[in-house]
Short mmCIF file of C-alpha atoms in Angstrom, two decimals:
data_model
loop_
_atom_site.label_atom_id
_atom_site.label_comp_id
_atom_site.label_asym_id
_atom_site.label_seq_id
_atom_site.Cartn_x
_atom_site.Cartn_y
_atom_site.Cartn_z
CA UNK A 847 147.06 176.98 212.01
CA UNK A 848 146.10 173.97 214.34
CA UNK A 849 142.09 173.77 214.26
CA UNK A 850 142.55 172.16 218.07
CA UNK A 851 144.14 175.13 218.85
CA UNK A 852 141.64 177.62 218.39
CA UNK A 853 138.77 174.97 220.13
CA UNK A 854 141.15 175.46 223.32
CA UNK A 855 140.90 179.16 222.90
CA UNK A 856 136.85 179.60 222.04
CA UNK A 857 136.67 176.95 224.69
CA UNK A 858 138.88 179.36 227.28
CA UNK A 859 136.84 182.43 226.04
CA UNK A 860 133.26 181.22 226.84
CA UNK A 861 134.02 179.57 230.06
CA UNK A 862 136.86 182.08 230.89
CA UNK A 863 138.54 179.26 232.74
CA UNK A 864 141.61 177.20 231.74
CA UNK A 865 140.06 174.66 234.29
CA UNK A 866 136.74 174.25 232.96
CA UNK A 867 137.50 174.34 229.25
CA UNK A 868 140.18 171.29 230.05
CA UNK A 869 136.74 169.82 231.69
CA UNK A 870 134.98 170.14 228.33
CA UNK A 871 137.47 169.12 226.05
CA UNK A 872 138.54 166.57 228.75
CA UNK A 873 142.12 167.66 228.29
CA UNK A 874 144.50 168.51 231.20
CA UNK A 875 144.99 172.09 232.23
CA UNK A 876 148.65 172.16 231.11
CA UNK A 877 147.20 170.48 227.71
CA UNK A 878 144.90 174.11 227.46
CA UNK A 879 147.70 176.36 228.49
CA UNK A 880 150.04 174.77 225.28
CA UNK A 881 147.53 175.11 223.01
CA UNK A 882 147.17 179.08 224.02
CA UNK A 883 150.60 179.58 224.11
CA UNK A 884 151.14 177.97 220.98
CA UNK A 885 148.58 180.04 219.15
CA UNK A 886 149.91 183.26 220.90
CA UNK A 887 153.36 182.20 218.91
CA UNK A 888 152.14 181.35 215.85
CA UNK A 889 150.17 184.95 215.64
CA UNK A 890 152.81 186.53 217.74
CA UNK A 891 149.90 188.23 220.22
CA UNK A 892 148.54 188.09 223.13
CA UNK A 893 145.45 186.58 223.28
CA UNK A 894 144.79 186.05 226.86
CA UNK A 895 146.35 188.12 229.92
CA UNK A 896 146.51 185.79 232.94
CA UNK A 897 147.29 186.10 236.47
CA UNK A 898 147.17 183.59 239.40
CA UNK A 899 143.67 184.90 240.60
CA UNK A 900 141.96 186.64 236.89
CA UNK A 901 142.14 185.73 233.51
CA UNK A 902 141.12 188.43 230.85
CA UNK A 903 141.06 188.62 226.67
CA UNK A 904 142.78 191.24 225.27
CA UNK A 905 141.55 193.07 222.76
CA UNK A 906 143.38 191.18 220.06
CA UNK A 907 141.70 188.01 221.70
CA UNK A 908 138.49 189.06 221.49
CA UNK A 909 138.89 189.98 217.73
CA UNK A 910 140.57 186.71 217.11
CA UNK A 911 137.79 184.60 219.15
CA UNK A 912 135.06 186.50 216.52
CA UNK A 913 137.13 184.81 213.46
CA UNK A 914 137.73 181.58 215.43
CA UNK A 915 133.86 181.04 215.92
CA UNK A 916 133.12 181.87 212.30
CA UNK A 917 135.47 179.24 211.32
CA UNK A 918 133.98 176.69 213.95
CA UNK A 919 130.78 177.15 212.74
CA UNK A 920 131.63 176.19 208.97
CA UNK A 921 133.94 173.25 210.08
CA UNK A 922 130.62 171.99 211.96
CA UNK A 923 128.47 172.50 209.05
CA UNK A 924 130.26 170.86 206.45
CA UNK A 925 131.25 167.80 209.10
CA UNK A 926 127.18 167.87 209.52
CA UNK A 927 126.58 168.10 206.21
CA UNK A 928 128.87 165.41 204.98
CA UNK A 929 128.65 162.98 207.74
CA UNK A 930 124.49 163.05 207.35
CA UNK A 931 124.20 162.74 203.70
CA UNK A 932 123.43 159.42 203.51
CA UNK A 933 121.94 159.09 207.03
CA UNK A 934 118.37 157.95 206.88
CA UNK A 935 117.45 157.66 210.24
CA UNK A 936 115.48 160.30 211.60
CA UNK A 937 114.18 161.71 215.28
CA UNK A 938 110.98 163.69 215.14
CA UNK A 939 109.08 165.29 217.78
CA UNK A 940 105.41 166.08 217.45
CA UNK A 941 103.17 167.85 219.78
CA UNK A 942 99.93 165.60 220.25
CA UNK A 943 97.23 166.49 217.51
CA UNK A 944 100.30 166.09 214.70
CA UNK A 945 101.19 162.88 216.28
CA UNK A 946 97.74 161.62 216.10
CA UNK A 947 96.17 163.02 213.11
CA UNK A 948 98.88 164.23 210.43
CA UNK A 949 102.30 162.25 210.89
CA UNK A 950 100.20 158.74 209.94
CA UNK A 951 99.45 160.39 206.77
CA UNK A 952 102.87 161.78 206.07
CA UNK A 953 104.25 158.43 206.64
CA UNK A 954 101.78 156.85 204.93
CA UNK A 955 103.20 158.98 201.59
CA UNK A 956 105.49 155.33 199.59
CA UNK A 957 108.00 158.29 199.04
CA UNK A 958 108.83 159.13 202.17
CA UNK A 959 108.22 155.42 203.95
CA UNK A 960 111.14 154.81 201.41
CA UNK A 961 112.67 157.79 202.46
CA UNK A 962 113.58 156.85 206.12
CA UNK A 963 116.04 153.43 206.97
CA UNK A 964 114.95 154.00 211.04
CA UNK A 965 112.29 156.82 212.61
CA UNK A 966 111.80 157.94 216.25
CA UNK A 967 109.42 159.30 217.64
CA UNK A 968 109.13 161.80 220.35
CA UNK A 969 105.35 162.80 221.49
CA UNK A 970 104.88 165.75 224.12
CA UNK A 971 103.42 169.43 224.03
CA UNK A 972 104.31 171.82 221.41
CA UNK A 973 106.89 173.63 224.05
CA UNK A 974 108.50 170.80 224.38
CA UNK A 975 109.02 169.46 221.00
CA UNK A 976 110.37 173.26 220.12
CA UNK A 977 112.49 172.53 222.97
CA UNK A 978 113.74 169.49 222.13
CA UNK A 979 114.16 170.71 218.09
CA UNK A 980 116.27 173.52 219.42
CA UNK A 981 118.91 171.67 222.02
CA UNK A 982 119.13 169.30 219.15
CA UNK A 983 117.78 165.96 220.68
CA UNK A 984 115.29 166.27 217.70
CA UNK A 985 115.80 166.72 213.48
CA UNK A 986 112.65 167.73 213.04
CA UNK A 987 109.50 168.94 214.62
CA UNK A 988 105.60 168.98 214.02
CA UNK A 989 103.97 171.51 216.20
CA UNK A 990 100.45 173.34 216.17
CA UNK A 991 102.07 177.18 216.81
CA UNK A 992 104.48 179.38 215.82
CA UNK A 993 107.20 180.42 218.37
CA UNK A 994 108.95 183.29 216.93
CA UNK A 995 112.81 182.76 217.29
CA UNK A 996 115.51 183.20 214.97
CA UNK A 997 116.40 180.19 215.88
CA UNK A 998 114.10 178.01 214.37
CA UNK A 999 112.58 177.88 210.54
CA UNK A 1000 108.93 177.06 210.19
CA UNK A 1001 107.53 174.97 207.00
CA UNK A 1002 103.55 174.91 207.14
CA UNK A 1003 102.17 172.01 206.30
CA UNK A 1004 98.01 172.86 206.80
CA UNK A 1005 95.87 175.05 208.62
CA UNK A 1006 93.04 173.74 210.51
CA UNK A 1007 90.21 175.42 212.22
CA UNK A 1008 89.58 175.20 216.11
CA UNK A 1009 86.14 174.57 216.76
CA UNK A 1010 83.86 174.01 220.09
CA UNK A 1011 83.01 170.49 221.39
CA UNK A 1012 80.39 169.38 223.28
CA UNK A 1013 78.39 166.44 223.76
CA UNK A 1014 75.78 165.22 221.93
CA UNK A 1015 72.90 165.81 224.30
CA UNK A 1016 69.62 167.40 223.96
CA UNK A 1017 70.94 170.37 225.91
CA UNK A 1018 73.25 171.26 223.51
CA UNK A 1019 71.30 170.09 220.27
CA UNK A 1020 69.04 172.76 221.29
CA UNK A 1021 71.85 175.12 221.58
CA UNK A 1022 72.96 174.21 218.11
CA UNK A 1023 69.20 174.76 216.90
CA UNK A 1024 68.86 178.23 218.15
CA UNK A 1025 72.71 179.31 216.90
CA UNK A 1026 73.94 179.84 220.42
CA UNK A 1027 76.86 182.46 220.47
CA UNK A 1028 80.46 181.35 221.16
CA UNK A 1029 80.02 183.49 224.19
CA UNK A 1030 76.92 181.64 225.61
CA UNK A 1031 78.77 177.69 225.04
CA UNK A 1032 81.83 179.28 226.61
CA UNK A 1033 80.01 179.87 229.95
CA UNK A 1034 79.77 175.89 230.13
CA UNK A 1035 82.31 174.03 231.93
CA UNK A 1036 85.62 173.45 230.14
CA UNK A 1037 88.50 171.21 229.59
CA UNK A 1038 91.45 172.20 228.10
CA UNK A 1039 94.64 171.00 226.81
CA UNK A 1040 97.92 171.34 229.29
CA UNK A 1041 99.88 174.74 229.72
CA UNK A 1042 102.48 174.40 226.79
CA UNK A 1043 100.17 172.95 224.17
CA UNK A 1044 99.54 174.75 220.60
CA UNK A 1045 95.66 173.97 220.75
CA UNK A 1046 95.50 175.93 224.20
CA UNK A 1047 98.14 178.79 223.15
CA UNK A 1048 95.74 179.14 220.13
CA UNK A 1049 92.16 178.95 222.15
CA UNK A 1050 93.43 181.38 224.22
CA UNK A 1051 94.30 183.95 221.41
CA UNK A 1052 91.18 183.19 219.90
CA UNK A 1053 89.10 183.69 222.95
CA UNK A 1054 90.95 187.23 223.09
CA UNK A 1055 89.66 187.86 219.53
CA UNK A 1056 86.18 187.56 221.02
CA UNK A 1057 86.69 189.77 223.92
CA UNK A 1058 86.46 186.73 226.22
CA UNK A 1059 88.53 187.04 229.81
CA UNK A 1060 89.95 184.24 230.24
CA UNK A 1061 89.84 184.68 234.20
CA UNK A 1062 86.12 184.34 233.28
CA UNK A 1063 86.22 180.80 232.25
CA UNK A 1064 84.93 178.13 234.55
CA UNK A 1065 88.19 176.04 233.67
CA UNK A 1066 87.08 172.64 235.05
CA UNK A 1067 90.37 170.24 234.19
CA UNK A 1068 93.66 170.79 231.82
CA UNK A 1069 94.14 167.36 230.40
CA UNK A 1070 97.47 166.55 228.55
CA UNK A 1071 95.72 164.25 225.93
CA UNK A 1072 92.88 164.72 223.58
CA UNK A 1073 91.43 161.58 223.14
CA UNK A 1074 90.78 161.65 227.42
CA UNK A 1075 89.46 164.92 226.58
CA UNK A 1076 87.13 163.59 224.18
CA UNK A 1077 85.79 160.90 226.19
CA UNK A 1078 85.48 163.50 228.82
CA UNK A 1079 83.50 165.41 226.94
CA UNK A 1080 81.19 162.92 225.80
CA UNK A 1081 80.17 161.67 229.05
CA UNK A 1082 79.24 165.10 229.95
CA UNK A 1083 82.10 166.49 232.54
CA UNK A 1084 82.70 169.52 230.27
CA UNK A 1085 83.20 171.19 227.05
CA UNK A 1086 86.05 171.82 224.84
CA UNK A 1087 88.33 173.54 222.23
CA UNK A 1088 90.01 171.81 219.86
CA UNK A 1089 91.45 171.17 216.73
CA UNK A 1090 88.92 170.68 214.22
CA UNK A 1091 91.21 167.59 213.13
CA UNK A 1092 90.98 165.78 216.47
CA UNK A 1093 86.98 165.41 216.46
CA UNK A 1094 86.26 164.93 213.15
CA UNK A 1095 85.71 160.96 213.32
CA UNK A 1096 83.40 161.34 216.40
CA UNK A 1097 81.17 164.20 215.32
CA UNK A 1098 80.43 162.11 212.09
CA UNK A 1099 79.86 159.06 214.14
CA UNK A 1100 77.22 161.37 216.19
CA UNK A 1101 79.51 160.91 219.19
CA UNK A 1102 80.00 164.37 219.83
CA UNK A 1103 78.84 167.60 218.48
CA UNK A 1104 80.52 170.56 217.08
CA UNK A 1105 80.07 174.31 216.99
CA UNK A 1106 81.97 176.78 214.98
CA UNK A 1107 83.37 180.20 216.48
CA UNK A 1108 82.15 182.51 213.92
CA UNK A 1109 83.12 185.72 215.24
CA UNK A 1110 86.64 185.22 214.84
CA UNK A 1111 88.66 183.91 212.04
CA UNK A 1112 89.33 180.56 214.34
CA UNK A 1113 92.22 179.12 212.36
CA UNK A 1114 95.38 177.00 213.58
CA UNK A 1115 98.87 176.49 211.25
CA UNK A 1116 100.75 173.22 211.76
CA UNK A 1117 103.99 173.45 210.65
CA UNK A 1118 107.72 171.61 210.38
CA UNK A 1119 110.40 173.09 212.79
CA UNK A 1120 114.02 172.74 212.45
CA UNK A 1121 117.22 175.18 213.47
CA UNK A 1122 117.66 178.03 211.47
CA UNK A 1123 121.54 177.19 211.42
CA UNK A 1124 121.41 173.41 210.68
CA UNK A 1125 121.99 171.76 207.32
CA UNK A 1126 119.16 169.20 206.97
CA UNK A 1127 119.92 165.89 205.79
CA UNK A 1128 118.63 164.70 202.68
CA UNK A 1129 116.39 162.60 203.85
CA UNK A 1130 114.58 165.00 206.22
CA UNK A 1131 114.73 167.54 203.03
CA UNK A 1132 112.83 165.50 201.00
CA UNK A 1133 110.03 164.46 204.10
CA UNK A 1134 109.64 168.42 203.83
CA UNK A 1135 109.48 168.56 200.00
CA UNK A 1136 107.44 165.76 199.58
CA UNK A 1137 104.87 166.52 202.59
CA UNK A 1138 104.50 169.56 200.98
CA UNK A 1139 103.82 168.23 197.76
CA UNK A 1140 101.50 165.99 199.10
CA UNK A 1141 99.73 168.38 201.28
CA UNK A 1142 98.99 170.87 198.60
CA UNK A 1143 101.19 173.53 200.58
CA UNK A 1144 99.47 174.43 203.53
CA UNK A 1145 96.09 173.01 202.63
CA UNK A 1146 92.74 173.82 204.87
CA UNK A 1147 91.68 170.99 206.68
CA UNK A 1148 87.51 170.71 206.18
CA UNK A 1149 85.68 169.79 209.10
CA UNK A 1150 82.93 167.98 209.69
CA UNK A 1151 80.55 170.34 211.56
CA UNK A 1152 77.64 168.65 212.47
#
């Protein structure tokens, strides 16, 4: 049985249009019709009932077409399979806190800088990297939340904790003295990350854990990059919530002070995305292994909490 053959007709099926499917095969229409009425002979049904105004699968066509795709699907995975076993170049997208504060130390594993020949590097929100990890523009993803798809298989690689960030002013030294409530710092002015980031997806849920509205917040900027949220907040133009990762440098250096949220369990997961259905190259196999490895399988981050 000719393998082009059944392309034409899963090609037909899903566009139901002899036109369009020559468009994405970039064959000619009388190209498509041959192949159909080639495959109609060599199975001696009918596959497809057509007129000059509708086109229709019969029941034997739709039957077929479930067989066809099955067998599509396997000749893609082993040509993926095959043709990427010895590729070492790799495309990864990372939302912004990965990019800034756990790829370096991946890469910086010998193992894996041995690993990869050639690596790109895709930086946007955690959306977006899922996004890109699922249309396949990306091998691999880093992102700070998990978007439940059956789609997609998530590796975590640490949990961190979220914490409260302010500056380091008398105001809020005092604040800090006295153990101010979560509740009391969150009726300060606030900067958060964009709409599609993990650290706001996950300050949100965790506000919710608290009972906090978060109608109720006095939401004074959404900024799509930490560090201009750090310097933000050190100057005094709001608070924040962040990954406990992203400030622990500048509380240390006494740049910026930081509050845990005790009343919930204020936790974040970073983890490795990829498709569900795709064989992984070896090399991206072993960046998971040996991150893993490395990372003590899902470590806890400690934070400075000054």
């Amino acid at each position: 049985m000719n393998f082009k053959h059944m392309q034409t007709f899963i090609a037909v099926v899903e566009w139901m249009s002899f036109s369009e499917a020559a468009k994405k095969l970039y064959l000619t229409q009388p190209t498509i019709s041959t192949h159909i009425s080639q495959l109609e002979a060599e199975l001696n049904i009918r596959l497809i009932q057509r007129t000059t105004k509708k086109l229709s699968i019969t029941r034997d066509g739709l039957e077929f077409y479930k067989y066809a795709k099955s067998i599509s699907r396997i000749v893609d995975s082993i040509e993926e399979s095959f043709s990427l076993k010895e590729n070492k170049s790799v495309t990864m997208g990372c939302s912004s806190v990965p990019s800034n504060f756990i790829l370096p130390k991946i890469l910086s594993i010998p193992e894996i800088k041995d690993e990869i020949s050639e690596l790109n590097i895709l930086v946007g929100d955690s959306e977006s990297t899922i996004e890109g990890v699922l249309n396949g523009a990306m091998n691999i993803g880093i992102v700070g939340f998990m978007n439940p798809s059956k789609d997609l298989k998530y590796e975590k690689i640490m949990t961190d904790s979220l914490v409260i960030v302010t500056p380091n002013n008398e105001h809020f030294r005092a604040l800090k003295e006295s153990g101010a409530p979560t509740t009391e710092l969150l009726s300060e002015p606030l900067i958060l990350r964009e709409s599609g980031s993990g650290t706001r997806k996950e300050a949100f849920s965790m506000l919710e854990g608290i009972g906090k509205d978060k109608n109720s917040l006095n939401i004074k900027a959404s900024v799509n990059d930490s560090e201009t949220i750090k310097k933000l907040v050190s100057e005094g133009f709001g608070i924040s919530i962040m990954s406990g990762i992203s400030v622990d440098e500048e509380v240390k250096r006494g740049e910026l002070l930081s509050f845990k949220i005790n009343e919930v369990d204020a936790v974040r997961n970073f983890y490795f995305i990829y498709r569900a259905n795709y064989t992984l190259p070896e090399t991206i196999k072993e960046i998971v292994r040996l991150t893993k490895k490395s990372f003590g399988r899902g470590r806890t981050q400690k934070v400075t909490v000054e």
